XYZ file of N, CA and C in Angstrom:
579
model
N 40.303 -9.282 -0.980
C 39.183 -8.368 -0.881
C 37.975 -9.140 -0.362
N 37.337 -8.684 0.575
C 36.067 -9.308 0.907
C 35.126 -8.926 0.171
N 34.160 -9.618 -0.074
C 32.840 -9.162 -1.075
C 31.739 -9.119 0.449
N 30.970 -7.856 -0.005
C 29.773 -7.535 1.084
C 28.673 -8.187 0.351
N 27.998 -9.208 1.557
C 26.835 -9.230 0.600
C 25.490 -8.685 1.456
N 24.992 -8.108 0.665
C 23.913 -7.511 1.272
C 22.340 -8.279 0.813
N 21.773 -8.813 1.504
C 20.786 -9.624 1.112
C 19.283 -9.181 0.624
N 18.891 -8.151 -0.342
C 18.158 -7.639 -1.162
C 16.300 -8.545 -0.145
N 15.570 -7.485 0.318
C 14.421 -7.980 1.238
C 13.510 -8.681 -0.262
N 12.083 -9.516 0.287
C 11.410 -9.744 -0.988
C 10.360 -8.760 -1.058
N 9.808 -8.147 0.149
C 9.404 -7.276 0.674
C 9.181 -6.015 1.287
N 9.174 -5.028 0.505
C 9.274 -3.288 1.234
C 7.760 -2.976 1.396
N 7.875 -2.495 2.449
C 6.605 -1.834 2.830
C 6.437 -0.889 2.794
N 6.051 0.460 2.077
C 5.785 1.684 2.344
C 5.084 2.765 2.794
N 5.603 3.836 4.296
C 4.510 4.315 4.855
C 5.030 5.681 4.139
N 3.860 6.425 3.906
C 4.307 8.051 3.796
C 3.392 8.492 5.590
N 3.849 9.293 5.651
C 3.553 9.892 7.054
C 4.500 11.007 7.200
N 3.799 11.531 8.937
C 4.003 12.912 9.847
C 4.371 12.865 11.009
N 5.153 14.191 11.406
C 5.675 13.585 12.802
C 4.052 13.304 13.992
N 2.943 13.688 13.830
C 1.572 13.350 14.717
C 1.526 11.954 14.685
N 1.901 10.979 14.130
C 1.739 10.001 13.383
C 2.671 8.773 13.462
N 3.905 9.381 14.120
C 4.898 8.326 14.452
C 4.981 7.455 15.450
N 3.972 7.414 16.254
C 3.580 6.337 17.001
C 3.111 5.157 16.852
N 2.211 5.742 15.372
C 1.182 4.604 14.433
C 2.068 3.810 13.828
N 3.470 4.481 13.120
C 4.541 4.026 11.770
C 5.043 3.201 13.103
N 5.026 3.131 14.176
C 6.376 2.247 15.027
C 5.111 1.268 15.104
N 4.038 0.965 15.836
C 3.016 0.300 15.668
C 3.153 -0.826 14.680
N 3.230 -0.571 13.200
C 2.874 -1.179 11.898
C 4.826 -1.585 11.647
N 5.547 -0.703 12.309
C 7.206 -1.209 11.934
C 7.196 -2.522 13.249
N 6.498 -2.594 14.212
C 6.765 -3.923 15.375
C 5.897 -5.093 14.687
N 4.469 -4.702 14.177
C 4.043 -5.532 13.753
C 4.718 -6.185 12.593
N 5.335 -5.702 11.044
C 5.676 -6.532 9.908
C 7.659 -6.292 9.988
N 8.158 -6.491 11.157
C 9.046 -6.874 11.275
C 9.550 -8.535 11.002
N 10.405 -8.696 9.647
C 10.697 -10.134 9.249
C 11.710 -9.439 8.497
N 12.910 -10.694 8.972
C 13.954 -10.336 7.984
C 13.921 -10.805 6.387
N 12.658 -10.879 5.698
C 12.861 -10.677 4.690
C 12.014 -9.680 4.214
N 11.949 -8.408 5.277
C 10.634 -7.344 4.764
C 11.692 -6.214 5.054
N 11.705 -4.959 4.087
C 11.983 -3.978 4.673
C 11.199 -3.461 4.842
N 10.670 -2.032 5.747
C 9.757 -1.350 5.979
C 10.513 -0.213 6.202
N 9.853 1.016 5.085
C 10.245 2.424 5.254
C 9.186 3.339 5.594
N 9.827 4.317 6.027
C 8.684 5.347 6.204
C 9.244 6.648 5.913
N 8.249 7.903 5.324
C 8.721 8.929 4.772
C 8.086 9.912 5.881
N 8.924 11.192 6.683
C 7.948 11.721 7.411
C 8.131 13.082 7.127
N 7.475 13.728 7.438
C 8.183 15.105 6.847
C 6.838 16.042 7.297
N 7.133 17.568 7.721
C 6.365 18.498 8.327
C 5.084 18.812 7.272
N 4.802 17.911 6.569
C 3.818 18.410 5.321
C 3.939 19.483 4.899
N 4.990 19.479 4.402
C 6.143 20.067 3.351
C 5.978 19.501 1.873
N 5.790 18.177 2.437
C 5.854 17.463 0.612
C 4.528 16.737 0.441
N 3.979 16.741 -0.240
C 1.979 15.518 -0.717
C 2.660 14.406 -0.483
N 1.472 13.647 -0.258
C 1.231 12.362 0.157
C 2.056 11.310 -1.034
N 1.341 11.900 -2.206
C 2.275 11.478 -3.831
C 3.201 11.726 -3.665
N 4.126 12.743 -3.003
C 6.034 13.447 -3.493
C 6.207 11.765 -2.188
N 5.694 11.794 -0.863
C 6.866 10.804 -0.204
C 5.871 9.207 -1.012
N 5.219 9.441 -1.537
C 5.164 7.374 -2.301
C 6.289 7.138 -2.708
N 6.278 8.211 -4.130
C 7.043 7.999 -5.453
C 8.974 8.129 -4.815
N 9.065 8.429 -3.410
C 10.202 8.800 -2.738
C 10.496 7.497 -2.242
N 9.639 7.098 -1.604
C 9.552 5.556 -1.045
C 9.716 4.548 -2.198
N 8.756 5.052 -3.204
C 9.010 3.649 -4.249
C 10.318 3.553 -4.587
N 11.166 4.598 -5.184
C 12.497 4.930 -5.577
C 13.343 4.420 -4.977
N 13.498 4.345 -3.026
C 14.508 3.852 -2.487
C 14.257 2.354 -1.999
N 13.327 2.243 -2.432
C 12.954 0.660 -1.575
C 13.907 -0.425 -3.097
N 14.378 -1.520 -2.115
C 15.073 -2.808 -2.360
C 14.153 -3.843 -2.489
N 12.937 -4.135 -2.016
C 12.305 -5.607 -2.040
C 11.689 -5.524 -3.314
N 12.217 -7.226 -3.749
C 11.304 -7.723 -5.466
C 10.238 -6.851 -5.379
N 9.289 -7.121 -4.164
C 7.858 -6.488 -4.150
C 7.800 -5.379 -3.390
N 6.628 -4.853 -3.279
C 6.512 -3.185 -3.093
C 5.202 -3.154 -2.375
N 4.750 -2.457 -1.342
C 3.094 -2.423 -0.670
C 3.184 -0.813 0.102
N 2.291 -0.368 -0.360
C 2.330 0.728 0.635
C 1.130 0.942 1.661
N 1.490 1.215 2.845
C 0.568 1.192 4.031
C 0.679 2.293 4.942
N -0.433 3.220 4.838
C -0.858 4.430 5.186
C -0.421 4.305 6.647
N -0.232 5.552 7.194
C 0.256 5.550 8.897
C -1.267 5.668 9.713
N -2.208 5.416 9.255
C -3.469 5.461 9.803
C -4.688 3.859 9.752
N -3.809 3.132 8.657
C -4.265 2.091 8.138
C -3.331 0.763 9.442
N -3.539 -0.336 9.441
C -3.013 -1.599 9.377
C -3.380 -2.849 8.851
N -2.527 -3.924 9.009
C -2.613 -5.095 8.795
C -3.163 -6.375 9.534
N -3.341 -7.322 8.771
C -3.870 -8.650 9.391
C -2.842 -8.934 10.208
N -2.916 -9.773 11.270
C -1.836 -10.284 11.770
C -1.145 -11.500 10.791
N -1.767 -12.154 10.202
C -1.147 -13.289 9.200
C -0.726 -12.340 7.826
N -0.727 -11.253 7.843
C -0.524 -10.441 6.559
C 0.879 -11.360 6.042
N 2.051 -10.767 6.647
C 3.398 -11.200 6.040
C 3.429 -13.047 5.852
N 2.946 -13.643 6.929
C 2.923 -15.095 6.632
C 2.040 -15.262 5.121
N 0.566 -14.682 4.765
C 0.128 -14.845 3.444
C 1.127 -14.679 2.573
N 1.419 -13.401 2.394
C 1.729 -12.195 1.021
C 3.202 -13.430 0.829
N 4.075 -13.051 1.666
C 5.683 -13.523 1.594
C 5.645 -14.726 0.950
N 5.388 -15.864 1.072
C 5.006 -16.656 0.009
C 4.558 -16.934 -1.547
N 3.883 -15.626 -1.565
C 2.993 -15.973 -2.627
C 3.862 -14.855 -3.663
N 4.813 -14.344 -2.803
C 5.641 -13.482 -3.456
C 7.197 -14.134 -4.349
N 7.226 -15.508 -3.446
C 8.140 -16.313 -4.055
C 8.269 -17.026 -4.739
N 7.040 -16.722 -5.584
C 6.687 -17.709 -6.732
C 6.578 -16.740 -7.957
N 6.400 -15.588 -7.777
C 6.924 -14.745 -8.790
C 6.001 -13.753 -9.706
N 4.520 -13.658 -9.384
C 3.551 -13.183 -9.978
C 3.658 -11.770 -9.871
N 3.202 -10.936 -10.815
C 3.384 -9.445 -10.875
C 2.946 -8.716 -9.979
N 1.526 -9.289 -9.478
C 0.949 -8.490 -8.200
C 0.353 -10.017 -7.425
N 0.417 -9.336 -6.074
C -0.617 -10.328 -5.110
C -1.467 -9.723 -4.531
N -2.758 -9.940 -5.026
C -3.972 -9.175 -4.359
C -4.473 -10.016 -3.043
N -5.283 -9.279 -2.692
C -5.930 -9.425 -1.239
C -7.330 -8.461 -1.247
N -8.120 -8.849 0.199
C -9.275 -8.350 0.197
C -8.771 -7.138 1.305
N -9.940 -6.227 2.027
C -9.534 -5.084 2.504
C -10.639 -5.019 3.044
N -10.875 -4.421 4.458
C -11.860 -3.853 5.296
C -11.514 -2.386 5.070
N -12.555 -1.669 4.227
C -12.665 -0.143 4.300
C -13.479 0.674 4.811
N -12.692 1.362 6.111
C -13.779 2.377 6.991
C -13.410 3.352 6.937
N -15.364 4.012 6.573
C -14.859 5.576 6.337
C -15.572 6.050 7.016
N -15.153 7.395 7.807
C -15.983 7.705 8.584
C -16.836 7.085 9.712
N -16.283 6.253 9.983
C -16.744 4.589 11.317
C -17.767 3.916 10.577
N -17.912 3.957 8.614
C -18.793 2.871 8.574
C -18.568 2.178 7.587
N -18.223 0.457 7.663
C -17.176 -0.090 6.831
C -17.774 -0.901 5.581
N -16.760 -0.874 4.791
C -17.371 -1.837 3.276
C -15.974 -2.800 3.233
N -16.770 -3.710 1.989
C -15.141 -4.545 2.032
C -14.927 -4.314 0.568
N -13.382 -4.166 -0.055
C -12.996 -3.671 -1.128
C -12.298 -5.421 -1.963
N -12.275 -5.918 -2.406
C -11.464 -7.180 -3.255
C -10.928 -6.741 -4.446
N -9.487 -6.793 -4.306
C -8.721 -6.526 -5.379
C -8.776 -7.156 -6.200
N -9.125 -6.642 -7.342
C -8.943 -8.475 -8.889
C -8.252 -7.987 -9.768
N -7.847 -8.353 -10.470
C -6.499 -8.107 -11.357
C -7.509 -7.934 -12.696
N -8.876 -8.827 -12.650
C -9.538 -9.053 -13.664
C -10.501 -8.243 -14.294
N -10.730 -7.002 -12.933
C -10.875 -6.067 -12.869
C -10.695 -5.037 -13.640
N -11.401 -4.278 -14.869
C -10.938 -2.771 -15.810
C -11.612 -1.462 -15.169
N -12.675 -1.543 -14.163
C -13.042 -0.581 -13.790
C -13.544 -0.293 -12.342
N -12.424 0.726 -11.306
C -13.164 0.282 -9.991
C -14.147 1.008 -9.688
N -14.982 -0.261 -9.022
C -16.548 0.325 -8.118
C -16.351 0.705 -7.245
N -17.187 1.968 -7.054
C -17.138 2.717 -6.081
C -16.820 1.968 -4.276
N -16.519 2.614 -3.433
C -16.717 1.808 -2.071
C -18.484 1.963 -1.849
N -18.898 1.212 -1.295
C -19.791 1.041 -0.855
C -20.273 0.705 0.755
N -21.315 1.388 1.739
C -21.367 1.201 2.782
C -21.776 -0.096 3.589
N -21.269 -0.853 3.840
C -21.976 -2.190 4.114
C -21.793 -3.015 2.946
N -21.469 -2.570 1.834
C -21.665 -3.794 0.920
C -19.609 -4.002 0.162
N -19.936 -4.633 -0.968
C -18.368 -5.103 -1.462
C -18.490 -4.860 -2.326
N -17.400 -3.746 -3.125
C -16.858 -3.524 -4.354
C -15.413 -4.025 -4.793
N -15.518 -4.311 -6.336
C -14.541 -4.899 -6.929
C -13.171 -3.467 -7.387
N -12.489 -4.088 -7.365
C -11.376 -2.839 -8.017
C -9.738 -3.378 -8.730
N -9.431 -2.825 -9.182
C -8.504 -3.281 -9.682
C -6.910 -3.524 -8.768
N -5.784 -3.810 -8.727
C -5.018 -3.852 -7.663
C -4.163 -2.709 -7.380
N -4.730 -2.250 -6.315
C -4.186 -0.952 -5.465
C -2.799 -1.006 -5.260
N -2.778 0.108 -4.789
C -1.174 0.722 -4.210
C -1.029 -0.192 -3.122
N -1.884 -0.485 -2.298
C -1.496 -1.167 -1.282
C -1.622 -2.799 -1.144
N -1.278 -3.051 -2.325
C -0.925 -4.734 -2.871
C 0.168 -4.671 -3.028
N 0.793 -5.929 -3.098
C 1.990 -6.632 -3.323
C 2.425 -6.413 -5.061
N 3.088 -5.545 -5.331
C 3.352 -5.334 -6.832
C 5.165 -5.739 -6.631
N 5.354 -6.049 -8.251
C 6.764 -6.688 -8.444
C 7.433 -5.263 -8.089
N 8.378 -5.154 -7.514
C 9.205 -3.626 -7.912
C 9.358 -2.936 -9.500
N 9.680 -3.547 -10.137
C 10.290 -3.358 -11.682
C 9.010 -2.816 -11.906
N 8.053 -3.354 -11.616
C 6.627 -3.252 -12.812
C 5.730 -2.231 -11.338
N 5.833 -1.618 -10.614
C 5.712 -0.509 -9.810
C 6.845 0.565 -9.608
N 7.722 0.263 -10.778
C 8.641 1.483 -11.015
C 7.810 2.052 -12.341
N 7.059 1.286 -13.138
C 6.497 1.931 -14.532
C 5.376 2.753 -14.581
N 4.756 3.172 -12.731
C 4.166 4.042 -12.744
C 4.705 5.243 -11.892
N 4.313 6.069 -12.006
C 4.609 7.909 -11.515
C 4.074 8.619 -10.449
N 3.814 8.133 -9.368
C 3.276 8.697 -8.103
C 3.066 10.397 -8.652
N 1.399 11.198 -8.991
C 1.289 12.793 -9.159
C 1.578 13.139 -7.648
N 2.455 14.531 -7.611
C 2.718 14.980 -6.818
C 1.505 16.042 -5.955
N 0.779 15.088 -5.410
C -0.212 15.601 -5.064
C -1.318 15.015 -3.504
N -2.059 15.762 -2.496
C -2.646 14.737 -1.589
C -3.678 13.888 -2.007
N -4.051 14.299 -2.464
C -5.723 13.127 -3.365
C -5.778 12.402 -4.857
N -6.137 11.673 -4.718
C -6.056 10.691 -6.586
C -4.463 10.348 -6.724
N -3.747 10.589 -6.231
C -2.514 10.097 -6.429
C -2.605 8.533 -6.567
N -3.160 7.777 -5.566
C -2.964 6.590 -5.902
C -3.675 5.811 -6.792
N -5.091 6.147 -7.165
C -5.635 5.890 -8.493
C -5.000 6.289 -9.938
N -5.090 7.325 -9.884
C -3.689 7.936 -11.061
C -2.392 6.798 -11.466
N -1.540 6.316 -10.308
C -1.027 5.344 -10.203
C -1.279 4.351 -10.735
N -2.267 3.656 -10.033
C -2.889 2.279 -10.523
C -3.407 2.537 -11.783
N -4.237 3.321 -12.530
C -4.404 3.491 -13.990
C -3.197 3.168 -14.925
N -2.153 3.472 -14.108
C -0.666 3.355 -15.262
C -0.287 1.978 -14.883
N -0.214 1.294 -13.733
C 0.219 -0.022 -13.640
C -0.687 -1.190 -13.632
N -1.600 -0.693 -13.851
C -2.762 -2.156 -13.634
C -2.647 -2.760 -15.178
N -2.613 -2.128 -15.982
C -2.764 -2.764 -17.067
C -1.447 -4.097 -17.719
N -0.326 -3.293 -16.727
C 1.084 -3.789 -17.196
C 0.893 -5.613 -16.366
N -0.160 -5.411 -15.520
C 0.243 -6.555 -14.967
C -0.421 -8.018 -15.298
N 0.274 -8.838 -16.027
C -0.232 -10.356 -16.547
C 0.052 -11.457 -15.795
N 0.419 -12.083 -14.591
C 0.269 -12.486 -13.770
C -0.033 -12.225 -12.286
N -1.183 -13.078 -11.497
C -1.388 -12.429 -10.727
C -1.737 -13.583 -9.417
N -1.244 -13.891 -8.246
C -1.978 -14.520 -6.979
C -2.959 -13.345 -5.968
N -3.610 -14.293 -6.140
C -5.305 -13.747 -4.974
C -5.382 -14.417 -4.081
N -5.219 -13.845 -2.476
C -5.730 -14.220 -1.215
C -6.923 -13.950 -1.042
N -8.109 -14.746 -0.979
C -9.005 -14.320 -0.573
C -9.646 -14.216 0.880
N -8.752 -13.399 1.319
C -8.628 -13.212 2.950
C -8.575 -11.621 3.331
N -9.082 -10.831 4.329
C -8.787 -9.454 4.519
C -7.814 -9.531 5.271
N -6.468 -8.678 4.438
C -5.327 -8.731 5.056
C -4.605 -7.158 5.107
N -5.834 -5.910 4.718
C -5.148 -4.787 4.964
C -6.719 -4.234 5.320
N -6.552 -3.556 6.683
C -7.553 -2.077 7.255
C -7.187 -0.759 6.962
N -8.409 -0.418 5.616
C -8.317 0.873 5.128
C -9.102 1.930 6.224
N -8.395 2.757 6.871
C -9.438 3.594 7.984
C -9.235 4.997 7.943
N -10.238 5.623 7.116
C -10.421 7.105 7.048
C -11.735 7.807 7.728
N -11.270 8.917 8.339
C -11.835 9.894 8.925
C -11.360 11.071 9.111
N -12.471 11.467 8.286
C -12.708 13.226 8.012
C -11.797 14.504 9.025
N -12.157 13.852 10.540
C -12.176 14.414 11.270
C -10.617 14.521 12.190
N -10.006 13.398 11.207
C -8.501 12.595 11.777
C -7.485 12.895 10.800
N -7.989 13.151 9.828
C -7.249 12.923 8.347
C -5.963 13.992 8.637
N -4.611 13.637 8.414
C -3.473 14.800 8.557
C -3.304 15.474 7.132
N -4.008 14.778 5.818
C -3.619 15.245 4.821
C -4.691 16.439 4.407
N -3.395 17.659 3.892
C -4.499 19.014 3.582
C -5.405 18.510 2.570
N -6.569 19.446 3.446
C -7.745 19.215 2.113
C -7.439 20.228 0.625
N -8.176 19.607 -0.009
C -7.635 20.218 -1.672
C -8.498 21.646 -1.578
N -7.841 22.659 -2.691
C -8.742 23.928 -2.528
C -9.410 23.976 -3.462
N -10.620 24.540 -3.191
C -12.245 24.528 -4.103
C -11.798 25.582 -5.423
């Protein structure tokens, strides 16, 4: 009998996304192409919230670690050379810093683990927060939270349930993910009043 071995990534990346949008997901799949990353993407006619394809993505993904990255967002170019490393040493999450633009006007966000309460974004200036969805979390210990099936607060909701679980932690202090929202671009339905 032959034994298959299938070599388990250290790294999944997760996009939720739309078919408007699949130009961006091939974009961000050429850029963090490494054979020790998988990268999925969920696409679907917005049929399902932004929360139903995370918690879909978190479920099928294989890598120790877990990151999810919006189909509107990207990465540093040294992203995978940082993170992948710092992932092989075994810490629960690996934070990083973040350029966040909203509406074309940007703040910078720093993830800290040390962090109990996040500050608001701010325009021009830097707020602290605790470690996002779109950090490097262990798989196991980003299975112990519940993606709400929903387009907005889903990923805070999230992080409220897993930030606390996490007692080890590596910090890049480098911007290695572009958060970029606009109003005017956004594919996800707005919530009703």
């Amino acid at each position: 009998m032959l034994a298959c071995k299938t070599m388990n990534p250290i790294l999944s990346i997760l996009i939720p996304s739309v078919p408007s949008r699949l130009w961006r997901v091939n974009q961000l799949i050429s850029k963090l192409d490494h054979p020790q990353v998988e990268v999925l993407a969920f696409t679907d006619n917005k049929k399902r919230s932004v929360g139903a394809k995370r918690q879909a993505l978190l479920e099928v993904a294989r890598g120790d670690y877990v990151a999810f990255c919006d189909d509107d967002d990207t990465v540093a170019d040294e992203y995978l050379a940082e993170i992948l490393p710092r992932c092989e040493s075994g810490p629960d999450v690996v934070t990083f810093e973040q350029d966040a633009e909203i509406n074309g006007v940007h703040g910078r966000i720093i993830f800290d683990a040390a962090c109990r309460v996040d500050e608001p974004w701010k325009a021009g200036g830097t707020a602290r927060r605790r470690p996002w969805h779109v950090c490097a979390w262990r798989r196991s210990l980003a299975m112990e939270g519940v993606f709400k099936f929903c387009n907005y607060g889903e990923d805070a909701a999230w992080v409220a349930q897993v930030a606390p679980l996490a007692k080890t932690t590596l910090h890049i202090p480098k911007v290695l993910h572009y958060y970029r929202h606009s109003a005017e671009t956004t594919e996800a339905p707005m919530p009703k009043k």
